[in-house]
Amino acid sequence: MTYKMLVSDLDETFLNDDGTIHEENVQMVKRAVAQGFKFVPNTGRSFESVQEMLKKLDLYNQAGQYVISFNGSAIVENKNNRVIATQDMPISLAKQIFAAGLINDAVDVHIYTLNQLFIYNVSDSDKKYLETRGATYENLRSDDLSFLDTAQPIMKVIFEHPDMQVRHQIHDAVIASVGADQVEATYSSDRYVEFNFKGVDKGTASLLLGEKLGITQDEIMAIGDNNNDLKMIQAAGLGISVVNGIPAIKEAADVVTARTNNEGAIAEVLNQFVLMGE
């Protein structure tokens, strides 16, 4: 099978744990792209937060190269960050999610609009994590969300807490409030529980981009490590888990890498399935 596109999660998949890029990943992505292959970051984060990474890969401000952001809520062409598709969340739903998920005062909340990140009650650990990812945000001093009525489209709402049991409690509280038929709920980075509008996920966005580019499902590879990568891995022609992925992702994948994210797992995949060891 000839693969034409790899959609790749970033944190704990393409990036090292400290947010840097393994040099072998950099070189192999450049070689694959030079042959006409598409390397598409498919991340829960904003497309604006990955611009420095794109520069290292020679994908910055390039026509015909793309980023999928916010767990599939936006597809952006790198040239001038041209948004080619969005699937945003109703403001009323975002407010309801926000209120329901604040189950204690140790929980912090991210609200992503198309071009801005707002965080309420940001924790010290979250601050440090976001710094390693180059993420900028506006610190919300109040839980009054009336400003959203005139804000840009809302991409997703997520909650941060280091305890998985608390994240499960947040998940259950939000679902009880808004209903499972209103949101896509996922977990990521061993710290977040994320909520997108129903039907929005990394998998549907990958197939939509493929359709726009004339790339079939069978010609798409997807690689990830965590719960929010599951539908992407299931949707692709070849679903891949990094070896450090959670058990559910490794079980769903067609292939599990030998290398971890810290050892250049993406280079391994490109060498095996695209560059064929050349």
PDB file of N, CA and C in Angstrom, residues 170-252:
ATOM      1  N   ILE A 170     -15.207  14.667  36.862  1.00  0.00           N
ATOM      2  CA  ILE A 170     -15.529  15.817  35.992  1.00  0.00           C
ATOM      3  C   ILE A 170     -16.298  15.334  34.768  1.00  0.00           C
ATOM      4  N   HIS A 171     -15.784  14.286  34.141  1.00  0.00           N
ATOM      5  CA  HIS A 171     -16.450  13.697  32.967  1.00  0.00           C
ATOM      6  C   HIS A 171     -17.902  13.357  33.290  1.00  0.00           C
ATOM      7  N   ASP A 172     -18.111  12.659  34.400  1.00  0.00           N
ATOM      8  CA  ASP A 172     -19.464  12.210  34.749  1.00  0.00           C
ATOM      9  C   ASP A 172     -20.383  13.393  35.051  1.00  0.00           C
ATOM     10  N   ALA A 173     -19.835  14.426  35.692  1.00  0.00           N
ATOM     11  CA  ALA A 173     -20.641  15.603  36.015  1.00  0.00           C
ATOM     12  C   ALA A 173     -21.066  16.345  34.754  1.00  0.00           C
ATOM     13  N   VAL A 174     -20.164  16.453  33.796  1.00  0.00           N
ATOM     14  CA  VAL A 174     -20.495  17.140  32.545  1.00  0.00           C
ATOM     15  C   VAL A 174     -21.528  16.342  31.752  1.00  0.00           C
ATOM     16  N   ILE A 175     -21.317  15.042  31.642  1.00  0.00           N
ATOM     17  CA  ILE A 175     -22.266  14.208  30.896  1.00  0.00           C
ATOM     18  C   ILE A 175     -23.644  14.243  31.539  1.00  0.00           C
ATOM     19  N   ALA A 176     -23.680  14.213  32.867  1.00  0.00           N
ATOM     20  CA  ALA A 176     -24.967  14.274  33.571  1.00  0.00           C
ATOM     21  C   ALA A 176     -25.671  15.597  33.299  1.00  0.00           C
ATOM     22  N   SER A 177     -24.911  16.661  33.100  1.00  0.00           N
ATOM     23  CA  SER A 177     -25.497  17.980  32.879  1.00  0.00           C
ATOM     24  C   SER A 177     -25.943  18.204  31.444  1.00  0.00           C
ATOM     25  N   VAL A 178     -25.087  17.857  30.488  1.00  0.00           N
ATOM     26  CA  VAL A 178     -25.373  18.220  29.085  1.00  0.00           C
ATOM     27  C   VAL A 178     -25.894  17.058  28.256  1.00  0.00           C
ATOM     28  N   GLY A 179     -25.620  15.831  28.696  1.00  0.00           N
ATOM     29  CA  GLY A 179     -26.038  14.662  27.938  1.00  0.00           C
ATOM     30  C   GLY A 179     -24.938  14.146  27.031  1.00  0.00           C
ATOM     31  N   ALA A 180     -24.827  12.827  26.945  1.00  0.00           N
ATOM     32  CA  ALA A 180     -23.780  12.198  26.126  1.00  0.00           C
ATOM     33  C   ALA A 180     -23.984  12.462  24.638  1.00  0.00           C
ATOM     34  N   ASP A 181     -25.199  12.861  24.256  1.00  0.00           N
ATOM     35  CA  ASP A 181     -25.478  13.111  22.842  1.00  0.00           C
ATOM     36  C   ASP A 181     -25.063  14.514  22.397  1.00  0.00           C
ATOM     37  N   GLN A 182     -24.456  15.278  23.306  1.00  0.00           N
ATOM     38  CA  GLN A 182     -24.061  16.650  22.976  1.00  0.00           C
ATOM     39  C   GLN A 182     -22.553  16.837  22.820  1.00  0.00           C
ATOM     40  N   VAL A 183     -21.768  15.910  23.377  1.00  0.00           N
ATOM     41  CA  VAL A 183     -20.318  16.120  23.409  1.00  0.00           C
ATOM     42  C   VAL A 183     -19.543  14.847  23.074  1.00  0.00           C
ATOM     43  N   GLU A 184     -18.324  15.066  22.591  1.00  0.00           N
ATOM     44  CA  GLU A 184     -17.319  14.013  22.486  1.00  0.00           C
ATOM     45  C   GLU A 184     -16.365  14.225  23.660  1.00  0.00           C
ATOM     46  N   ALA A 185     -16.244  13.248  24.525  1.00  0.00           N
ATOM     47  CA  ALA A 185     -15.400  13.363  25.714  1.00  0.00           C
ATOM     48  C   ALA A 185     -14.196  12.441  25.588  1.00  0.00           C
ATOM     49  N   THR A 186     -13.008  12.999  25.810  1.00  0.00           N
ATOM     50  CA  THR A 186     -11.776  12.220  25.719  1.00  0.00           C
ATOM     51  C   THR A 186     -10.814  12.631  26.829  1.00  0.00           C
ATOM     52  N   TYR A 187      -9.762  11.826  26.997  1.00  0.00           N
ATOM     53  CA  TYR A 187      -8.715  12.124  27.973  1.00  0.00           C
ATOM     54  C   TYR A 187      -7.383  12.261  27.241  1.00  0.00           C
ATOM     55  N   SER A 188      -6.482  13.101  27.790  1.00  0.00           N
ATOM     56  CA  SER A 188      -5.193  13.295  27.131  1.00  0.00           C
ATOM     57  C   SER A 188      -4.116  13.703  28.129  1.00  0.00           C
ATOM     58  N   SER A 189      -2.871  13.364  27.777  1.00  0.00           N
ATOM     59  CA  SER A 189      -1.654  13.823  28.468  1.00  0.00           C
ATOM     60  C   SER A 189      -1.633  13.522  29.963  1.00  0.00           C
ATOM     61  N   ASP A 190      -2.435  12.567  30.391  1.00  0.00           N
ATOM     62  CA  ASP A 190      -2.489  12.173  31.804  1.00  0.00           C
ATOM     63  C   ASP A 190      -2.778  13.367  32.712  1.00  0.00           C
ATOM     64  N   ARG A 191      -3.529  14.347  32.162  1.00  0.00           N
ATOM     65  CA  ARG A 191      -3.875  15.519  32.979  1.00  0.00           C
ATOM     66  C   ARG A 191      -5.193  16.172  32.558  1.00  0.00           C
ATOM     67  N   TYR A 192      -5.665  15.911  31.354  1.00  0.00           N
ATOM     68  CA  TYR A 192      -6.844  16.623  30.850  1.00  0.00           C
ATOM     69  C   TYR A 192      -8.015  15.689  30.560  1.00  0.00           C
ATOM     70  N   VAL A 193      -9.222  16.207  30.764  1.00  0.00           N
ATOM     71  CA  VAL A 193     -10.429  15.613  30.207  1.00  0.00           C
ATOM     72  C   VAL A 193     -11.030  16.675  29.294  1.00  0.00           C
ATOM     73  N   GLU A 194     -11.304  16.289  28.046  1.00  0.00           N
ATOM     74  CA  GLU A 194     -11.613  17.251  26.995  1.00  0.00           C
ATOM     75  C   GLU A 194     -13.030  17.037  26.451  1.00  0.00           C
ATOM     76  N   PHE A 195     -13.661  18.149  26.072  1.00  0.00           N
ATOM     77  CA  PHE A 195     -15.013  18.090  25.520  1.00  0.00           C
ATOM     78  C   PHE A 195     -15.091  18.880  24.222  1.00  0.00           C
ATOM     79  N   ASN A 196     -15.407  18.178  23.149  1.00  0.00           N
ATOM     80  CA  ASN A 196     -15.705  18.781  21.853  1.00  0.00           C
ATOM     81  C   ASN A 196     -17.185  18.602  21.559  1.00  0.00           C
ATOM     82  N   PHE A 197     -17.665  19.326  20.567  1.00  0.00           N
ATOM     83  CA  PHE A 197     -19.049  19.165  20.136  1.00  0.00           C
ATOM     84  C   PHE A 197     -19.227  17.760  19.551  1.00  0.00           C
ATOM     85  N   LYS A 198     -20.391  17.192  19.724  1.00  0.00           N
ATOM     86  CA  LYS A 198     -20.667  15.828  19.264  1.00  0.00           C
ATOM     87  C   LYS A 198     -20.355  15.683  17.772  1.00  0.00           C
ATOM     88  N   GLY A 199     -19.659  14.597  17.444  1.00  0.00           N
ATOM     89  CA  GLY A 199     -19.305  14.330  16.051  1.00  0.00           C
ATOM     90  C   GLY A 199     -17.977  14.908  15.634  1.00  0.00           C
ATOM     91  N   VAL A 200     -17.353  15.680  16.516  1.00  0.00           N
ATOM     92  CA  VAL A 200     -16.060  16.295  16.216  1.00  0.00           C
ATOM     93  C   VAL A 200     -14.961  15.487  16.885  1.00  0.00           C
ATOM     94  N   ASP A 201     -14.035  14.963  16.100  1.00  0.00           N
ATOM     95  CA  ASP A 201     -12.900  14.230  16.651  1.00  0.00           C
ATOM     96  C   ASP A 201     -11.765  14.222  15.638  1.00  0.00           C
ATOM     97  N   LYS A 202     -10.631  13.732  16.061  1.00  0.00           N
ATOM     98  CA  LYS A 202      -9.445  13.731  15.201  1.00  0.00           C
ATOM     99  C   LYS A 202      -9.629  12.843  13.966  1.00  0.00           C
ATOM    100  N   GLY A 203     -10.446  11.816  14.103  1.00  0.00           N
ATOM    101  CA  GLY A 203     -10.665  10.900  12.984  1.00  0.00           C
ATOM    102  C   GLY A 203     -11.496  11.504  11.875  1.00  0.00           C
ATOM    103  N   THR A 204     -12.634  12.104  12.216  1.00  0.00           N
ATOM    104  CA  THR A 204     -13.481  12.705  11.185  1.00  0.00           C
ATOM    105  C   THR A 204     -12.751  13.844  10.475  1.00  0.00           C
ATOM    106  N   ALA A 205     -11.957  14.603  11.224  1.00  0.00           N
ATOM    107  CA  ALA A 205     -11.201  15.695  10.613  1.00  0.00           C
ATOM    108  C   ALA A 205     -10.123  15.160   9.669  1.00  0.00           C
ATOM    109  N   SER A 206      -9.489  14.053  10.029  1.00  0.00           N
ATOM    110  CA  SER A 206      -8.469  13.448   9.162  1.00  0.00           C
ATOM    111  C   SER A 206      -9.069  13.016   7.834  1.00  0.00           C
ATOM    112  N   LEU A 207     -10.233  12.372   7.891  1.00  0.00           N
ATOM    113  CA  LEU A 207     -10.885  11.923   6.662  1.00  0.00           C
ATOM    114  C   LEU A 207     -11.380  13.106   5.835  1.00  0.00           C
ATOM    115  N   LEU A 208     -11.844  14.162   6.513  1.00  0.00           N
ATOM    116  CA  LEU A 208     -12.290  15.356   5.794  1.00  0.00           C
ATOM    117  C   LEU A 208     -11.125  16.005   5.050  1.00  0.00           C
ATOM    118  N   LEU A 209      -9.973  16.132   5.709  1.00  0.00           N
ATOM    119  CA  LEU A 209      -8.803  16.695   5.035  1.00  0.00           C
ATOM    120  C   LEU A 209      -8.384  15.802   3.874  1.00  0.00           C
ATOM    121  N   GLY A 210      -8.375  14.496   4.094  1.00  0.00           N
ATOM    122  CA  GLY A 210      -8.041  13.582   3.010  1.00  0.00           C
ATOM    123  C   GLY A 210      -8.954  13.766   1.810  1.00  0.00           C
ATOM    124  N   GLU A 211     -10.238  13.913   2.076  1.00  0.00           N
ATOM    125  CA  GLU A 211     -11.209  14.120   0.990  1.00  0.00           C
ATOM    126  C   GLU A 211     -10.901  15.391   0.209  1.00  0.00           C
ATOM    127  N   LYS A 212     -10.562  16.457   0.923  1.00  0.00           N
ATOM    128  CA  LYS A 212     -10.245  17.725   0.272  1.00  0.00           C
ATOM    129  C   LYS A 212      -8.978  17.631  -0.583  1.00  0.00           C
ATOM    130  N   LEU A 213      -8.073  16.733  -0.190  1.00  0.00           N
ATOM    131  CA  LEU A 213      -6.792  16.596  -0.900  1.00  0.00           C
ATOM    132  C   LEU A 213      -6.796  15.456  -1.911  1.00  0.00           C
ATOM    133  N   GLY A 214      -7.904  14.743  -2.012  1.00  0.00           N
ATOM    134  CA  GLY A 214      -7.957  13.610  -2.927  1.00  0.00           C
ATOM    135  C   GLY A 214      -7.181  12.409  -2.422  1.00  0.00           C
ATOM    136  N   ILE A 215      -7.053  12.291  -1.103  1.00  0.00           N
ATOM    137  CA  ILE A 215      -6.360  11.174  -0.470  1.00  0.00           C
ATOM    138  C   ILE A 215      -7.399  10.274   0.177  1.00  0.00           C
ATOM    139  N   THR A 216      -7.385   9.002  -0.170  1.00  0.00           N
ATOM    140  CA  THR A 216      -8.399   8.083   0.339  1.00  0.00           C
ATOM    141  C   THR A 216      -8.073   7.618   1.758  1.00  0.00           C
ATOM    142  N   GLN A 217      -9.065   7.054   2.399  1.00  0.00           N
ATOM    143  CA  GLN A 217      -8.888   6.528   3.749  1.00  0.00           C
ATOM    144  C   GLN A 217      -7.740   5.526   3.797  1.00  0.00           C
ATOM    145  N   ASP A 218      -7.657   4.640   2.815  1.00  0.00           N
ATOM    146  CA  ASP A 218      -6.630   3.611   2.800  1.00  0.00           C
ATOM    147  C   ASP A 218      -5.226   4.199   2.673  1.00  0.00           C
ATOM    148  N   GLU A 219      -5.120   5.431   2.198  1.00  0.00           N
ATOM    149  CA  GLU A 219      -3.816   6.059   1.982  1.00  0.00           C
ATOM    150  C   GLU A 219      -3.368   6.916   3.173  1.00  0.00           C
ATOM    151  N   ILE A 220      -4.176   6.886   4.253  1.00  0.00           N
ATOM    152  CA  ILE A 220      -3.891   7.696   5.443  1.00  0.00           C
ATOM    153  C   ILE A 220      -3.382   6.808   6.577  1.00  0.00           C
ATOM    154  N   MET A 221      -2.287   7.227   7.192  1.00  0.00           N
ATOM    155  CA  MET A 221      -1.805   6.624   8.433  1.00  0.00           C
ATOM    156  C   MET A 221      -2.095   7.596   9.578  1.00  0.00           C
ATOM    157  N   ALA A 222      -2.330   7.053  10.751  1.00  0.00           N
ATOM    158  CA  ALA A 222      -2.551   7.883  11.941  1.00  0.00           C
ATOM    159  C   ALA A 222      -1.790   7.281  13.099  1.00  0.00           C
ATOM    160  N   ILE A 223      -1.161   8.150  13.913  1.00  0.00           N
ATOM    161  CA  ILE A 223      -0.396   7.668  15.055  1.00  0.00           C
ATOM    162  C   ILE A 223      -0.705   8.500  16.294  1.00  0.00           C
ATOM    163  N   GLY A 224      -0.836   7.826  17.431  1.00  0.00           N
ATOM    164  CA  GLY A 224      -1.136   8.529  18.675  1.00  0.00           C
ATOM    165  C   GLY A 224      -0.809   7.674  19.879  1.00  0.00           C
ATOM    166  N   ASP A 225      -1.195   8.190  21.044  1.00  0.00           N
ATOM    167  CA  ASP A 225      -0.852   7.496  22.284  1.00  0.00           C
ATOM    168  C   ASP A 225      -1.983   7.462  23.296  1.00  0.00           C
ATOM    169  N   ASN A 226      -3.005   8.331  23.147  1.00  0.00           N
ATOM    170  CA  ASN A 226      -3.959   8.474  24.238  1.00  0.00           C
ATOM    171  C   ASN A 226      -5.400   8.439  23.736  1.00  0.00           C
ATOM    172  N   ASN A 227      -6.309   8.539  24.681  1.00  0.00           N
ATOM    173  CA  ASN A 227      -7.734   8.354  24.421  1.00  0.00           C
ATOM    174  C   ASN A 227      -8.277   9.259  23.321  1.00  0.00           C
ATOM    175  N   ASN A 228      -7.780  10.506  23.234  1.00  0.00           N
ATOM    176  CA  ASN A 228      -8.306  11.402  22.205  1.00  0.00           C
ATOM    177  C   ASN A 228      -7.765  11.085  20.818  1.00  0.00           C
ATOM    178  N   ASP A 229      -6.888  10.080  20.716  1.00  0.00           N
ATOM    179  CA  ASP A 229      -6.374   9.632  19.419  1.00  0.00           C
ATOM    180  C   ASP A 229      -7.112   8.406  18.897  1.00  0.00           C
ATOM    181  N   LEU A 230      -7.996   7.840  19.696  1.00  0.00           N
ATOM    182  CA  LEU A 230      -8.602   6.551  19.358  1.00  0.00           C
ATOM    183  C   LEU A 230      -9.362   6.592  18.042  1.00  0.00           C
ATOM    184  N   LYS A 231     -10.239   7.561  17.869  1.00  0.00           N
ATOM    185  CA  LYS A 231     -11.052   7.588  16.647  1.00  0.00           C
ATOM    186  C   LYS A 231     -10.204   7.886  15.412  1.00  0.00           C
ATOM    187  N   MET A 232      -9.122   8.620  15.585  1.00  0.00           N
ATOM    188  CA  MET A 232      -8.186   8.869  14.492  1.00  0.00           C
ATOM    189  C   MET A 232      -7.520   7.564  14.061  1.00  0.00           C
ATOM    190  N   ILE A 233      -7.085   6.781  15.027  1.00  0.00           N
ATOM    191  CA  ILE A 233      -6.424   5.511  14.736  1.00  0.00           C
ATOM    192  C   ILE A 233      -7.402   4.521  14.102  1.00  0.00           C
ATOM    193  N   GLN A 234      -8.642   4.538  14.565  1.00  0.00           N
ATOM    194  CA  GLN A 234      -9.659   3.646  13.994  1.00  0.00           C
ATOM    195  C   GLN A 234     -10.074   4.074  12.591  1.00  0.00           C
ATOM    196  N   ALA A 235     -10.034   5.375  12.317  1.00  0.00           N
ATOM    197  CA  ALA A 235     -10.499   5.890  11.021  1.00  0.00           C
ATOM    198  C   ALA A 235      -9.485   5.695   9.908  1.00  0.00           C
ATOM    199  N   ALA A 236      -8.208   5.680  10.233  1.00  0.00           N
ATOM    200  CA  ALA A 236      -7.153   5.653   9.218  1.00  0.00           C
ATOM    201  C   ALA A 236      -7.022   4.285   8.567  1.00  0.00           C
ATOM    202  N   GLY A 237      -6.433   4.283   7.378  1.00  0.00           N
ATOM    203  CA  GLY A 237      -6.140   3.020   6.714  1.00  0.00           C
ATOM    204  C   GLY A 237      -5.154   2.184   7.500  1.00  0.00           C
ATOM    205  N   LEU A 238      -4.197   2.856   8.151  1.00  0.00           N
ATOM    206  CA  LEU A 238      -3.252   2.179   9.025  1.00  0.00           C
ATOM    207  C   LEU A 238      -3.185   2.951  10.336  1.00  0.00           C
ATOM    208  N   GLY A 239      -3.671   2.323  11.402  1.00  0.00           N
ATOM    209  CA  GLY A 239      -3.653   2.941  12.718  1.00  0.00           C
ATOM    210  C   GLY A 239      -2.448   2.475  13.511  1.00  0.00           C
ATOM    211  N   ILE A 240      -1.713   3.428  14.078  1.00  0.00           N
ATOM    212  CA  ILE A 240      -0.452   3.112  14.751  1.00  0.00           C
ATOM    213  C   ILE A 240      -0.468   3.695  16.160  1.00  0.00           C
ATOM    214  N   SER A 241       0.012   2.916  17.121  1.00  0.00           N
ATOM    215  CA  SER A 241       0.231   3.407  18.481  1.00  0.00           C
ATOM    216  C   SER A 241       1.723   3.444  18.751  1.00  0.00           C
ATOM    217  N   VAL A 242       2.182   4.512  19.405  1.00  0.00           N
ATOM    218  CA  VAL A 242       3.536   4.468  19.943  1.00  0.00           C
ATOM    219  C   VAL A 242       3.557   3.454  21.083  1.00  0.00           C
ATOM    220  N   VAL A 243       4.723   2.886  21.328  1.00  0.00           N
ATOM    221  CA  VAL A 243       4.814   1.812  22.319  1.00  0.00           C
ATOM    222  C   VAL A 243       4.485   2.324  23.717  1.00  0.00           C
ATOM    223  N   ASN A 244       4.626   3.637  23.942  1.00  0.00           N
ATOM    224  CA  ASN A 244       4.256   4.224  25.232  1.00  0.00           C
ATOM    225  C   ASN A 244       2.783   4.614  25.305  1.00  0.00           C
ATOM    226  N   GLY A 245       1.999   4.222  24.314  1.00  0.00           N
ATOM    227  CA  GLY A 245       0.573   4.515  24.325  1.00  0.00           C
ATOM    228  C   GLY A 245      -0.163   3.758  25.418  1.00  0.00           C
ATOM    229  N   ILE A 246      -1.353   4.243  25.758  1.00  0.00           N
ATOM    230  CA  ILE A 246      -2.160   3.549  26.757  1.00  0.00           C
ATOM    231  C   ILE A 246      -2.661   2.221  26.177  1.00  0.00           C
ATOM    232  N   PRO A 247      -2.997   1.254  27.012  1.00  0.00           N
ATOM    233  CA  PRO A 247      -3.391  -0.070  26.512  1.00  0.00           C
ATOM    234  C   PRO A 247      -4.509  -0.042  25.470  1.00  0.00           C
ATOM    235  N   ALA A 248      -5.517   0.801  25.653  1.00  0.00           N
ATOM    236  CA  ALA A 248      -6.641   0.832  24.709  1.00  0.00           C
ATOM    237  C   ALA A 248      -6.199   1.265  23.320  1.00  0.00           C
ATOM    238  N   ILE A 249      -5.222   2.145  23.245  1.00  0.00           N
ATOM    239  CA  ILE A 249      -4.727   2.618  21.948  1.00  0.00           C
ATOM    240  C   ILE A 249      -3.894   1.529  21.285  1.00  0.00           C
ATOM    241  N   LYS A 250      -3.047   0.871  22.050  1.00  0.00           N
ATOM    242  CA  LYS A 250      -2.240  -0.214  21.476  1.00  0.00           C
ATOM    243  C   LYS A 250      -3.128  -1.355  20.989  1.00  0.00           C
ATOM    244  N   GLU A 251      -4.183  -1.609  21.714  1.00  0.00           N
ATOM    245  CA  GLU A 251      -5.108  -2.682  21.313  1.00  0.00           C
ATOM    246  C   GLU A 251      -5.847  -2.336  20.021  1.00  0.00           C
ATOM    247  N   ALA A 252      -6.194  -1.065  19.852  1.00  0.00           N
ATOM    248  CA  ALA A 252      -6.943  -0.639  18.666  1.00  0.00           C
ATOM    249  C   ALA A 252      -6.073  -0.513  17.424  1.00  0.00           C
TER     250      ALA A 252
END
